[in-house]
PDB file of C-alpha atoms in Angstrom:
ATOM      1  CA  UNK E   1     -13.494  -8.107  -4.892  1.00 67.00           C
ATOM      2  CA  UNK E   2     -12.065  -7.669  -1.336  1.00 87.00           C
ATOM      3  CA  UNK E   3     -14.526  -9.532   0.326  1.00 93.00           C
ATOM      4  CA  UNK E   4     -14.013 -10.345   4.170  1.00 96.00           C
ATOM      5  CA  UNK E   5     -16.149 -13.022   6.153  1.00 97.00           C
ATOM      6  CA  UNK E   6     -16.359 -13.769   9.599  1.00 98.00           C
ATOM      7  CA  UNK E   7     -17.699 -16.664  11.397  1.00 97.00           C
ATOM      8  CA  UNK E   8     -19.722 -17.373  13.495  1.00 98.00           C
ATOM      9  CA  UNK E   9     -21.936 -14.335  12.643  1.00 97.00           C
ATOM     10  CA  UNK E  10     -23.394 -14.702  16.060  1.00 97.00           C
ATOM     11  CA  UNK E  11     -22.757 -16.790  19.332  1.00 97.00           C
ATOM     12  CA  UNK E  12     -24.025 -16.895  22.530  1.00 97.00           C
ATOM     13  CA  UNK E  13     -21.430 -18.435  25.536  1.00 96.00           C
ATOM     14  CA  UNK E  14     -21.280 -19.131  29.197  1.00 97.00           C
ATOM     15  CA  UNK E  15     -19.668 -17.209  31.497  1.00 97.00           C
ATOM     16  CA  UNK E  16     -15.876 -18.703  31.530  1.00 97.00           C
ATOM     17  CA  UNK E  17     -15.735 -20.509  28.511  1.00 97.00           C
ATOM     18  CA  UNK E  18     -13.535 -19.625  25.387  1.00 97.00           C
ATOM     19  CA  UNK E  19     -14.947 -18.658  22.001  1.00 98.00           C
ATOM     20  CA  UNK E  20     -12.737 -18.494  18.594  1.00 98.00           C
ATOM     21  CA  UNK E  21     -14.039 -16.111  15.844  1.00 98.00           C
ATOM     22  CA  UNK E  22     -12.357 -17.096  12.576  1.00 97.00           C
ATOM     23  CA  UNK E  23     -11.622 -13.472   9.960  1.00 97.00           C
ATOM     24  CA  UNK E  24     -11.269 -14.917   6.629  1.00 96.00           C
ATOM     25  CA  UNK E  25     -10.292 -12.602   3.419  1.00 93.00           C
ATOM     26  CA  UNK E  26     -11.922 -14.180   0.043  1.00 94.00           C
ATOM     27  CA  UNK E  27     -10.929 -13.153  -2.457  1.00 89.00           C
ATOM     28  CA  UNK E  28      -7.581 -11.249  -1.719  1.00 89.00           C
ATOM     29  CA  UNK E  29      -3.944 -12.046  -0.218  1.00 89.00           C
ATOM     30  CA  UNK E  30      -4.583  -9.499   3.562  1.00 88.00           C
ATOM     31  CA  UNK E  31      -1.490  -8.016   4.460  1.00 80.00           C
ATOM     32  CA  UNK E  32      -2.316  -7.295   8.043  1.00 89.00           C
ATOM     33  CA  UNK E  33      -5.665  -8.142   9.527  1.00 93.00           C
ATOM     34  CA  UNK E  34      -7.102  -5.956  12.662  1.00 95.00           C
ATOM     35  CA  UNK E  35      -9.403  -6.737  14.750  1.00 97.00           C
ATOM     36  CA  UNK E  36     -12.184  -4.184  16.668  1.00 96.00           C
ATOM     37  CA  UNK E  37     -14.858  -3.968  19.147  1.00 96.00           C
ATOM     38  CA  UNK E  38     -17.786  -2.495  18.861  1.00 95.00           C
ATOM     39  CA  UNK E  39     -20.431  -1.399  22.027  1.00 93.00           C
ATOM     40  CA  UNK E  40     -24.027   0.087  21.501  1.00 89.00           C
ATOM     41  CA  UNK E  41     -23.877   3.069  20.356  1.00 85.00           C
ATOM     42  CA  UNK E  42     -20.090   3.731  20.735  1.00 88.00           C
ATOM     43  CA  UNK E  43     -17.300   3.837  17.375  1.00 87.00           C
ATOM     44  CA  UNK E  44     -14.848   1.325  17.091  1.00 91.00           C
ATOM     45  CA  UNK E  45     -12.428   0.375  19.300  1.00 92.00           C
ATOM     46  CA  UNK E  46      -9.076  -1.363  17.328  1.00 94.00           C
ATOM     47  CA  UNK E  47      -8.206  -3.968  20.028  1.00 96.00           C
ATOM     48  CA  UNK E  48      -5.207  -5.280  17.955  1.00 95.00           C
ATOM     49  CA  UNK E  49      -3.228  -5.175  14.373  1.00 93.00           C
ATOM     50  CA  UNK E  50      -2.366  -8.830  13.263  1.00 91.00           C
ATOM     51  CA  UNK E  51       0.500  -9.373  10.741  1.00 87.00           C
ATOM     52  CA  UNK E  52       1.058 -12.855   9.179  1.00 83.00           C
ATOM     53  CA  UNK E  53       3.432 -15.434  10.595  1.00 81.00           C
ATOM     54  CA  UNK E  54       4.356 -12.777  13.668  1.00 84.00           C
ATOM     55  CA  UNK E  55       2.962 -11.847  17.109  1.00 88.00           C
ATOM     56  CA  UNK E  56      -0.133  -9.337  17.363  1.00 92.00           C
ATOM     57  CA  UNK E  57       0.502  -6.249  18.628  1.00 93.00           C
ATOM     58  CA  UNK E  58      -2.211  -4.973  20.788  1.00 95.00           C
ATOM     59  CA  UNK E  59      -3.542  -1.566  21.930  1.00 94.00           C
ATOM     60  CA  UNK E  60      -3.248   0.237  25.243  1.00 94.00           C
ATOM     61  CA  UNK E  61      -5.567  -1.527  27.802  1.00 94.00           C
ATOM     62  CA  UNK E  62      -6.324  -4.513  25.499  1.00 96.00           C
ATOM     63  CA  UNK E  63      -5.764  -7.571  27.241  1.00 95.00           C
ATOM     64  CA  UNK E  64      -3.450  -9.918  25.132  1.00 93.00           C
ATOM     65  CA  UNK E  65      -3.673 -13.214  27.581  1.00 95.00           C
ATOM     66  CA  UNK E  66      -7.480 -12.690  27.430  1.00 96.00           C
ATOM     67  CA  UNK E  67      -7.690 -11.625  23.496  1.00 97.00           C
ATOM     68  CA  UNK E  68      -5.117 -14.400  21.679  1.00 96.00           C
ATOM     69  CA  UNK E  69      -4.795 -13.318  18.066  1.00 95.00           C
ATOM     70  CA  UNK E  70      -3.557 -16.008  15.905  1.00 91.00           C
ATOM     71  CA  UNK E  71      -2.745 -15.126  12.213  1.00 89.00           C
ATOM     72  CA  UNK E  72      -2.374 -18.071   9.951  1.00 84.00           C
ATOM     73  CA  UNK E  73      -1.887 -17.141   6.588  1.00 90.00           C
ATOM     74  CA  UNK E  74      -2.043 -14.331   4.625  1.00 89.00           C
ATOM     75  CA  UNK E  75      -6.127 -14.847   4.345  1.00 93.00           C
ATOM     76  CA  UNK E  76      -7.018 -16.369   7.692  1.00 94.00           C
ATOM     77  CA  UNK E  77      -6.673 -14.874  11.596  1.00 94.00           C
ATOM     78  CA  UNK E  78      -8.478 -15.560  14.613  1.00 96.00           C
ATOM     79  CA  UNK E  79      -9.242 -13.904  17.519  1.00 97.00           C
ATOM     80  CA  UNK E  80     -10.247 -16.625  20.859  1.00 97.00           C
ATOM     81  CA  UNK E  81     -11.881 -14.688  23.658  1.00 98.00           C
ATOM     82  CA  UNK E  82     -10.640 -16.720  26.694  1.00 97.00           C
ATOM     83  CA  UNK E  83     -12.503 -17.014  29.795  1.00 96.00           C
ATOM     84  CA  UNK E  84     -15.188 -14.831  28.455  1.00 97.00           C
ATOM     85  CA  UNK E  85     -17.334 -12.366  30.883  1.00 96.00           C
ATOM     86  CA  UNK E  86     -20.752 -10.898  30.426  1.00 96.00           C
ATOM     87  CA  UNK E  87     -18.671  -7.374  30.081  1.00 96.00           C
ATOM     88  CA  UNK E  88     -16.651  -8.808  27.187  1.00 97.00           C
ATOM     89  CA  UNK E  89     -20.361  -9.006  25.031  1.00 97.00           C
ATOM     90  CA  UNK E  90     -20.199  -6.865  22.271  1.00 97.00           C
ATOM     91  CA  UNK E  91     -19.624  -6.545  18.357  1.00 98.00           C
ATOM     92  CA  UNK E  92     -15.998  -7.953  17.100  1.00 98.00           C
ATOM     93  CA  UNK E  93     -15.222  -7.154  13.856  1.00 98.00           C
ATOM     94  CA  UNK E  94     -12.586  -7.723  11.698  1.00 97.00           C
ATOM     95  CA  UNK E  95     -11.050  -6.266   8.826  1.00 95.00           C
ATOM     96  CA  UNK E  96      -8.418  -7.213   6.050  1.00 93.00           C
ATOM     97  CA  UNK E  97      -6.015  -4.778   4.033  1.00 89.00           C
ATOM     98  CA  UNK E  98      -4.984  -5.872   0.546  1.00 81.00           C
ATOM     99  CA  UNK E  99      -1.169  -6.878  -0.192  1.00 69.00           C
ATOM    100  CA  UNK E 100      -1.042  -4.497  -3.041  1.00 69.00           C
ATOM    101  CA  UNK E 101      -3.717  -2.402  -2.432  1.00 67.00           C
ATOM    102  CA  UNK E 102      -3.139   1.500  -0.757  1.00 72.00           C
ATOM    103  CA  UNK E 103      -4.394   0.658   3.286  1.00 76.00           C
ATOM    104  CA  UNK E 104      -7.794   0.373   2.317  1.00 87.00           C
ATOM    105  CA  UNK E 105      -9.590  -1.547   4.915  1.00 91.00           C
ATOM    106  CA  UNK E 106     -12.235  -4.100   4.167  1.00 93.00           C
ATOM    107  CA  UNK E 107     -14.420  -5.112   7.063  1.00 96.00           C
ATOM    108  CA  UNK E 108     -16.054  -8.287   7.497  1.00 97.00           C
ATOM    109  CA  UNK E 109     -19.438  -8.812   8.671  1.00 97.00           C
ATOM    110  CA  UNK E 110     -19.118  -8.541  12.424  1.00 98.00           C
ATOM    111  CA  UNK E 111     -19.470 -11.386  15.133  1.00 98.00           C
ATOM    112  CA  UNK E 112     -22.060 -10.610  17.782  1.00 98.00           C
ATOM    113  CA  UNK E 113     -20.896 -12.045  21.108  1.00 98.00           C
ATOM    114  CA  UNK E 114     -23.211 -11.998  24.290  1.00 97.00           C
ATOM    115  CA  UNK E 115     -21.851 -14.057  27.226  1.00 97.00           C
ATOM    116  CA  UNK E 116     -24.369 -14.793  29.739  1.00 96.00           C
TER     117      UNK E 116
ATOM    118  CA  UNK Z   1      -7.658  17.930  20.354  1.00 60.00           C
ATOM    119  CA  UNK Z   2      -9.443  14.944  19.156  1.00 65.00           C
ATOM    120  CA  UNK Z   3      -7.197  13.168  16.139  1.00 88.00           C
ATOM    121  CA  UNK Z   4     -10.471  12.748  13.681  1.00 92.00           C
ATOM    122  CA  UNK Z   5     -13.672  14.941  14.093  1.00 93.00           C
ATOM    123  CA  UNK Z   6     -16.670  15.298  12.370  1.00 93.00           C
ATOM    124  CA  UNK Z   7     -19.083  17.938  11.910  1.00 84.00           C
ATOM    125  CA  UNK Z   8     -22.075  16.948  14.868  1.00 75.00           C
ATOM    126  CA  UNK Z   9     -24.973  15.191  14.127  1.00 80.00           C
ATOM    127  CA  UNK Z  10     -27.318  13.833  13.315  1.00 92.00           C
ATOM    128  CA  UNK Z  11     -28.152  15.074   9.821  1.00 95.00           C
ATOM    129  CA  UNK Z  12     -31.395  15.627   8.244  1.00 96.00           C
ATOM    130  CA  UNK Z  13     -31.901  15.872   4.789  1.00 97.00           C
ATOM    131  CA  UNK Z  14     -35.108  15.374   2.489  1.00 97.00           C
ATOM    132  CA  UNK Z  15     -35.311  12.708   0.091  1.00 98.00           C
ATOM    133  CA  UNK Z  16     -33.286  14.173  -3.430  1.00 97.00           C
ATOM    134  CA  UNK Z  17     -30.853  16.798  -1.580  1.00 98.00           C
ATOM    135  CA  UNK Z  18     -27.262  16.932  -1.157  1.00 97.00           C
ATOM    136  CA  UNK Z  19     -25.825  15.560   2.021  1.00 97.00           C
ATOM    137  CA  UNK Z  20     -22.601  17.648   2.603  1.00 96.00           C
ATOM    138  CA  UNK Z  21     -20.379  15.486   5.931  1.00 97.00           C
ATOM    139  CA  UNK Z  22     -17.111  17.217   6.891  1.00 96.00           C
ATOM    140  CA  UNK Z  23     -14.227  15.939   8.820  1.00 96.00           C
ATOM    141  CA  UNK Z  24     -11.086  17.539  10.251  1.00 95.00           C
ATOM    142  CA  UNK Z  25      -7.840  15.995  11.614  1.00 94.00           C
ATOM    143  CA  UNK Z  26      -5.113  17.094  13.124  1.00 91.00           C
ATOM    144  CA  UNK Z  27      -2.294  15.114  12.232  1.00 85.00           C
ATOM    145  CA  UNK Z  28      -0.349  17.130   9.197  1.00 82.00           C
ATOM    146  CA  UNK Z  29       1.257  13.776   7.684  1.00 82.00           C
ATOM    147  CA  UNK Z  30      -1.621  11.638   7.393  1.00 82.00           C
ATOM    148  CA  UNK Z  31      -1.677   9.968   3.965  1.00 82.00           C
ATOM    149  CA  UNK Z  32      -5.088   8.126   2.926  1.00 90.00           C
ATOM    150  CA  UNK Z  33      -8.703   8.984   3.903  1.00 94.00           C
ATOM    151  CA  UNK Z  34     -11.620   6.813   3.961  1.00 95.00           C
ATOM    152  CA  UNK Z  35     -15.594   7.227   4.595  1.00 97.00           C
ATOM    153  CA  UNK Z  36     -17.336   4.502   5.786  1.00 97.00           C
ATOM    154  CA  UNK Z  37     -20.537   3.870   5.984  1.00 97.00           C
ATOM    155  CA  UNK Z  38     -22.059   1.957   8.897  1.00 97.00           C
ATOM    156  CA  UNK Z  39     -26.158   0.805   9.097  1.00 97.00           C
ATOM    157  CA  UNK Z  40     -27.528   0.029  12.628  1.00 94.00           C
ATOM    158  CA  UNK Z  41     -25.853  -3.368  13.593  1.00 93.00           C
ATOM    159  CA  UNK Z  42     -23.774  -4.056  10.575  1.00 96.00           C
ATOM    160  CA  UNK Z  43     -19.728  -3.572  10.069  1.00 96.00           C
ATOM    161  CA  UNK Z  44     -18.420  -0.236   8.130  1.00 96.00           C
ATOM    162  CA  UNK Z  45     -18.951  -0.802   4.285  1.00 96.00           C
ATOM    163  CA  UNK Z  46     -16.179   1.565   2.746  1.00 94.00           C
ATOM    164  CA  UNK Z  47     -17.892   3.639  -0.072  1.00 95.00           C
ATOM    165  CA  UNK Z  48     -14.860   6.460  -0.396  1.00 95.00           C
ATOM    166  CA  UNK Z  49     -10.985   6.463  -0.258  1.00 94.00           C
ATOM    167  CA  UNK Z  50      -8.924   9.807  -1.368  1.00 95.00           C
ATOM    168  CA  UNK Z  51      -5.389  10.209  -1.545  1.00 92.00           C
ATOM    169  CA  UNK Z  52      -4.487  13.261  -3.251  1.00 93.00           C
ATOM    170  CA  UNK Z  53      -5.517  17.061  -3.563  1.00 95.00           C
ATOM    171  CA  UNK Z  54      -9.064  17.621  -5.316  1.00 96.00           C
ATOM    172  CA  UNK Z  55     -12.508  16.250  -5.987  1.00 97.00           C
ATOM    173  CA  UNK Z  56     -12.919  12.174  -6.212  1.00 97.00           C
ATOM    174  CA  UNK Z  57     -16.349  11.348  -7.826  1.00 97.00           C
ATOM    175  CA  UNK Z  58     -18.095   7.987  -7.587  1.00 96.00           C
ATOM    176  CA  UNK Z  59     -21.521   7.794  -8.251  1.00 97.00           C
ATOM    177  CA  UNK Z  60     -23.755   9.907  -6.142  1.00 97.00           C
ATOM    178  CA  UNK Z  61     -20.715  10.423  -3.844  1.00 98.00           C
ATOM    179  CA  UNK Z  62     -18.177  12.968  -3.748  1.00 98.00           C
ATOM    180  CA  UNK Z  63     -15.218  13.145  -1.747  1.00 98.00           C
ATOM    181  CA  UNK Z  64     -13.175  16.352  -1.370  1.00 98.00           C
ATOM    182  CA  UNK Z  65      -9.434  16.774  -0.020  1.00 96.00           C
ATOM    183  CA  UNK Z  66      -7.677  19.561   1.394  1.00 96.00           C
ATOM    184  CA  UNK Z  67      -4.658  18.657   2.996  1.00 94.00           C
ATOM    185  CA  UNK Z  68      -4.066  22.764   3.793  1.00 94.00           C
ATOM    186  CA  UNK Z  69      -6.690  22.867   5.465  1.00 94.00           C
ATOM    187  CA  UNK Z  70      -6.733  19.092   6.775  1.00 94.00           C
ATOM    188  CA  UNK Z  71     -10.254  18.544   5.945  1.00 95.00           C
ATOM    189  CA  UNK Z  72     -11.972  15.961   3.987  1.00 97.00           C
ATOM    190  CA  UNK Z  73     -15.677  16.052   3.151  1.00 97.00           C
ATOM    191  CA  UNK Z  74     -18.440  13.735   1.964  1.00 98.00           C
ATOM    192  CA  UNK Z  75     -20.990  14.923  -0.549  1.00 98.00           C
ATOM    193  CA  UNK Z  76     -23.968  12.916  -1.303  1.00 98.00           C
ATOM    194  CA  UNK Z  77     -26.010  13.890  -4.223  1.00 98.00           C
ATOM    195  CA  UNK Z  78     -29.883  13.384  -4.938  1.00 98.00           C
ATOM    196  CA  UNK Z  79     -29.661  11.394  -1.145  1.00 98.00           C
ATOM    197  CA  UNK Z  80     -32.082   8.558  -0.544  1.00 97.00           C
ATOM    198  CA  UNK Z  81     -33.972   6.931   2.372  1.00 97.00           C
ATOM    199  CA  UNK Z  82     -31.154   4.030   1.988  1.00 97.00           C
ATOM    200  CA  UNK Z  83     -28.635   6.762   2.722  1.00 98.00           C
ATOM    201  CA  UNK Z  84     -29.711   7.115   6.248  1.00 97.00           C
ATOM    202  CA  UNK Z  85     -26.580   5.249   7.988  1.00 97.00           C
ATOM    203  CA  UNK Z  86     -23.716   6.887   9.875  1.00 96.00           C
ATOM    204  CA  UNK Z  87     -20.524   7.650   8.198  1.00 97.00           C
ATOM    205  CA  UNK Z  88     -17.065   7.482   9.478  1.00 96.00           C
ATOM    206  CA  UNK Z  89     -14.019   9.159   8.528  1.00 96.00           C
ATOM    207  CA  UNK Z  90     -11.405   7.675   8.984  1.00 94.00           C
ATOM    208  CA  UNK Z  91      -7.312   8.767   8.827  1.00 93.00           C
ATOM    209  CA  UNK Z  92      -3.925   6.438   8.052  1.00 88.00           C
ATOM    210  CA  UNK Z  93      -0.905   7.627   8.839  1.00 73.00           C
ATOM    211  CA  UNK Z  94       3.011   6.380   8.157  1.00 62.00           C
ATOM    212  CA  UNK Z  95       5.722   4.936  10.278  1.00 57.00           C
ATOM    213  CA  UNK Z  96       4.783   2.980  12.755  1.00 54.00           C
ATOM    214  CA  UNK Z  97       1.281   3.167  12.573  1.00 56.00           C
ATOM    215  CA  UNK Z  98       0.888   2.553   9.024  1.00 62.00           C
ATOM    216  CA  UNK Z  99      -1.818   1.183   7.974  1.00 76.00           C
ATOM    217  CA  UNK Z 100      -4.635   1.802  11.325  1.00 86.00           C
ATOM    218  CA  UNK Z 101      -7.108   3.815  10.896  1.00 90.00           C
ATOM    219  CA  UNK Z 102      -8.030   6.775  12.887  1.00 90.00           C
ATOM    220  CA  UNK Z 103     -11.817   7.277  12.872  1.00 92.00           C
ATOM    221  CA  UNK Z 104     -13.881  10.424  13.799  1.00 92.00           C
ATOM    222  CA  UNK Z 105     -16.786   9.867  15.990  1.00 91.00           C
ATOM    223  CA  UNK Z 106     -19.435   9.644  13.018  1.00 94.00           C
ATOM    224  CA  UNK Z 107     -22.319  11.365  11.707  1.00 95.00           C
ATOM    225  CA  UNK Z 108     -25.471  10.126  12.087  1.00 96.00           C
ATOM    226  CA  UNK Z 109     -27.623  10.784   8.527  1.00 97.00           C
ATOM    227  CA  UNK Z 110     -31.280  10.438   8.149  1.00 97.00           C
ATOM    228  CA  UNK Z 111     -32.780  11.359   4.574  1.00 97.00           C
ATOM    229  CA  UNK Z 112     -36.697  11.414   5.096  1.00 95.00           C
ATOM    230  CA  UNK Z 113     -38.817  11.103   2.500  1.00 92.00           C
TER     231      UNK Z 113
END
């Protein structure tokens, strides 16, 4: 159980276009859904915290015009990288907390994004 | 003061010892505490939560809990080559925050054969 999936797994866009990256939770109802960033060699960065049916709320410095975090249902949210940049390559991964569960996080695979 | 640290890697262990991670934090109400284990290019994999006071056993794995002391460790018995991954703690508080994790900075493990 508490499987999370992400698609696409990996994507390659120009410069200035917009990419969506769908989180979806399998097998489990997610309470809240947040979604990271990941450079080389660096930890995670949370970018946002995504509650269903209500407006992300985003961390200090994280763009929210740029980053739009739409969160469907209790097992699907997506994050759209608008107008994307070389700089905005990197790792985005979600992850998924059970409705009953006790906070654990579940992460999903990761989406590799390179912009060129 | 960072929130989440860990003890500085890497770590190198031969194959069949005990791996022995530690992490300290410095917020007195956090509630839940997670390791996570992370291989080159892949998304953390959670292999450990602990909630309470004590020893949690799973497996090879150990997880210990001091809330005194706010420190949480990560034992790995008879460690494998498989093992070599980084692991990241990682803190939940209350209130407002409830539910994001804080996560140390990682430890790098490499168990050679």
């Amino acid at each position: 159980g508490a499987v999370v999936s992400q698609h696409p797994s990996r994507v390659i866009c120009k410069s200035g276009t917009s990419v969506k990256i769908e989180c979806r939770s399998l097998d489990f109802q997610a309470t809240t859904m947040f979604w990271y960033r990941q450079f080389p060699k660096q930890s995670l960065m949370l970018m946002a915290t995504s509650n269903e049916g209500s407006k992300a709320t985003y961390e200090q410095g994280v763009e929210k015009d740029k980053f739009l975090i739409n969160h469907a249902s209790l097992t699907l949210s997506t994050l759209t990288v608008t107008s994307a940049h070389p700089e905005d390559s990197s790792f985005y991964i979600c992850s998924a907390t059970h409705l009953t569960g006790r906070n654990e996080q579940y992460f999903g695979p990761g989406t590799r994004l390179t912009v060129t | 003061q960072k929130e989440v640290e860990q003890n500085s890697g890497p770590l190198s262990v031969p194959e069949g010892a005990i791996a022995s991670l530690n992490c300290t934090y410095s917020d007195r109400v956090s509630q839940s505490f997670f390791w996570y284990r992370q291989y080159s290019g892949k998304s953390p994999e959670l292999i450990m939560s602990i909630y309470s006071n004590g020893d949690k056993e799973d497996g090879r794995f150990t997880a210990q809990l001091n809330k005194a002391s706010q420190y949480v460790s990560l034992l790995i018995r008879d460690s494998q080559p498989s093992d070599s991954a980084t692991y990241l703690c990682a803190v939940t508080t209350g209130g407002t925050s409830y539910g994001k994790l804080t996560f140390g900075q990682g430890t790098i493990l490499t168990v050679h054969p």
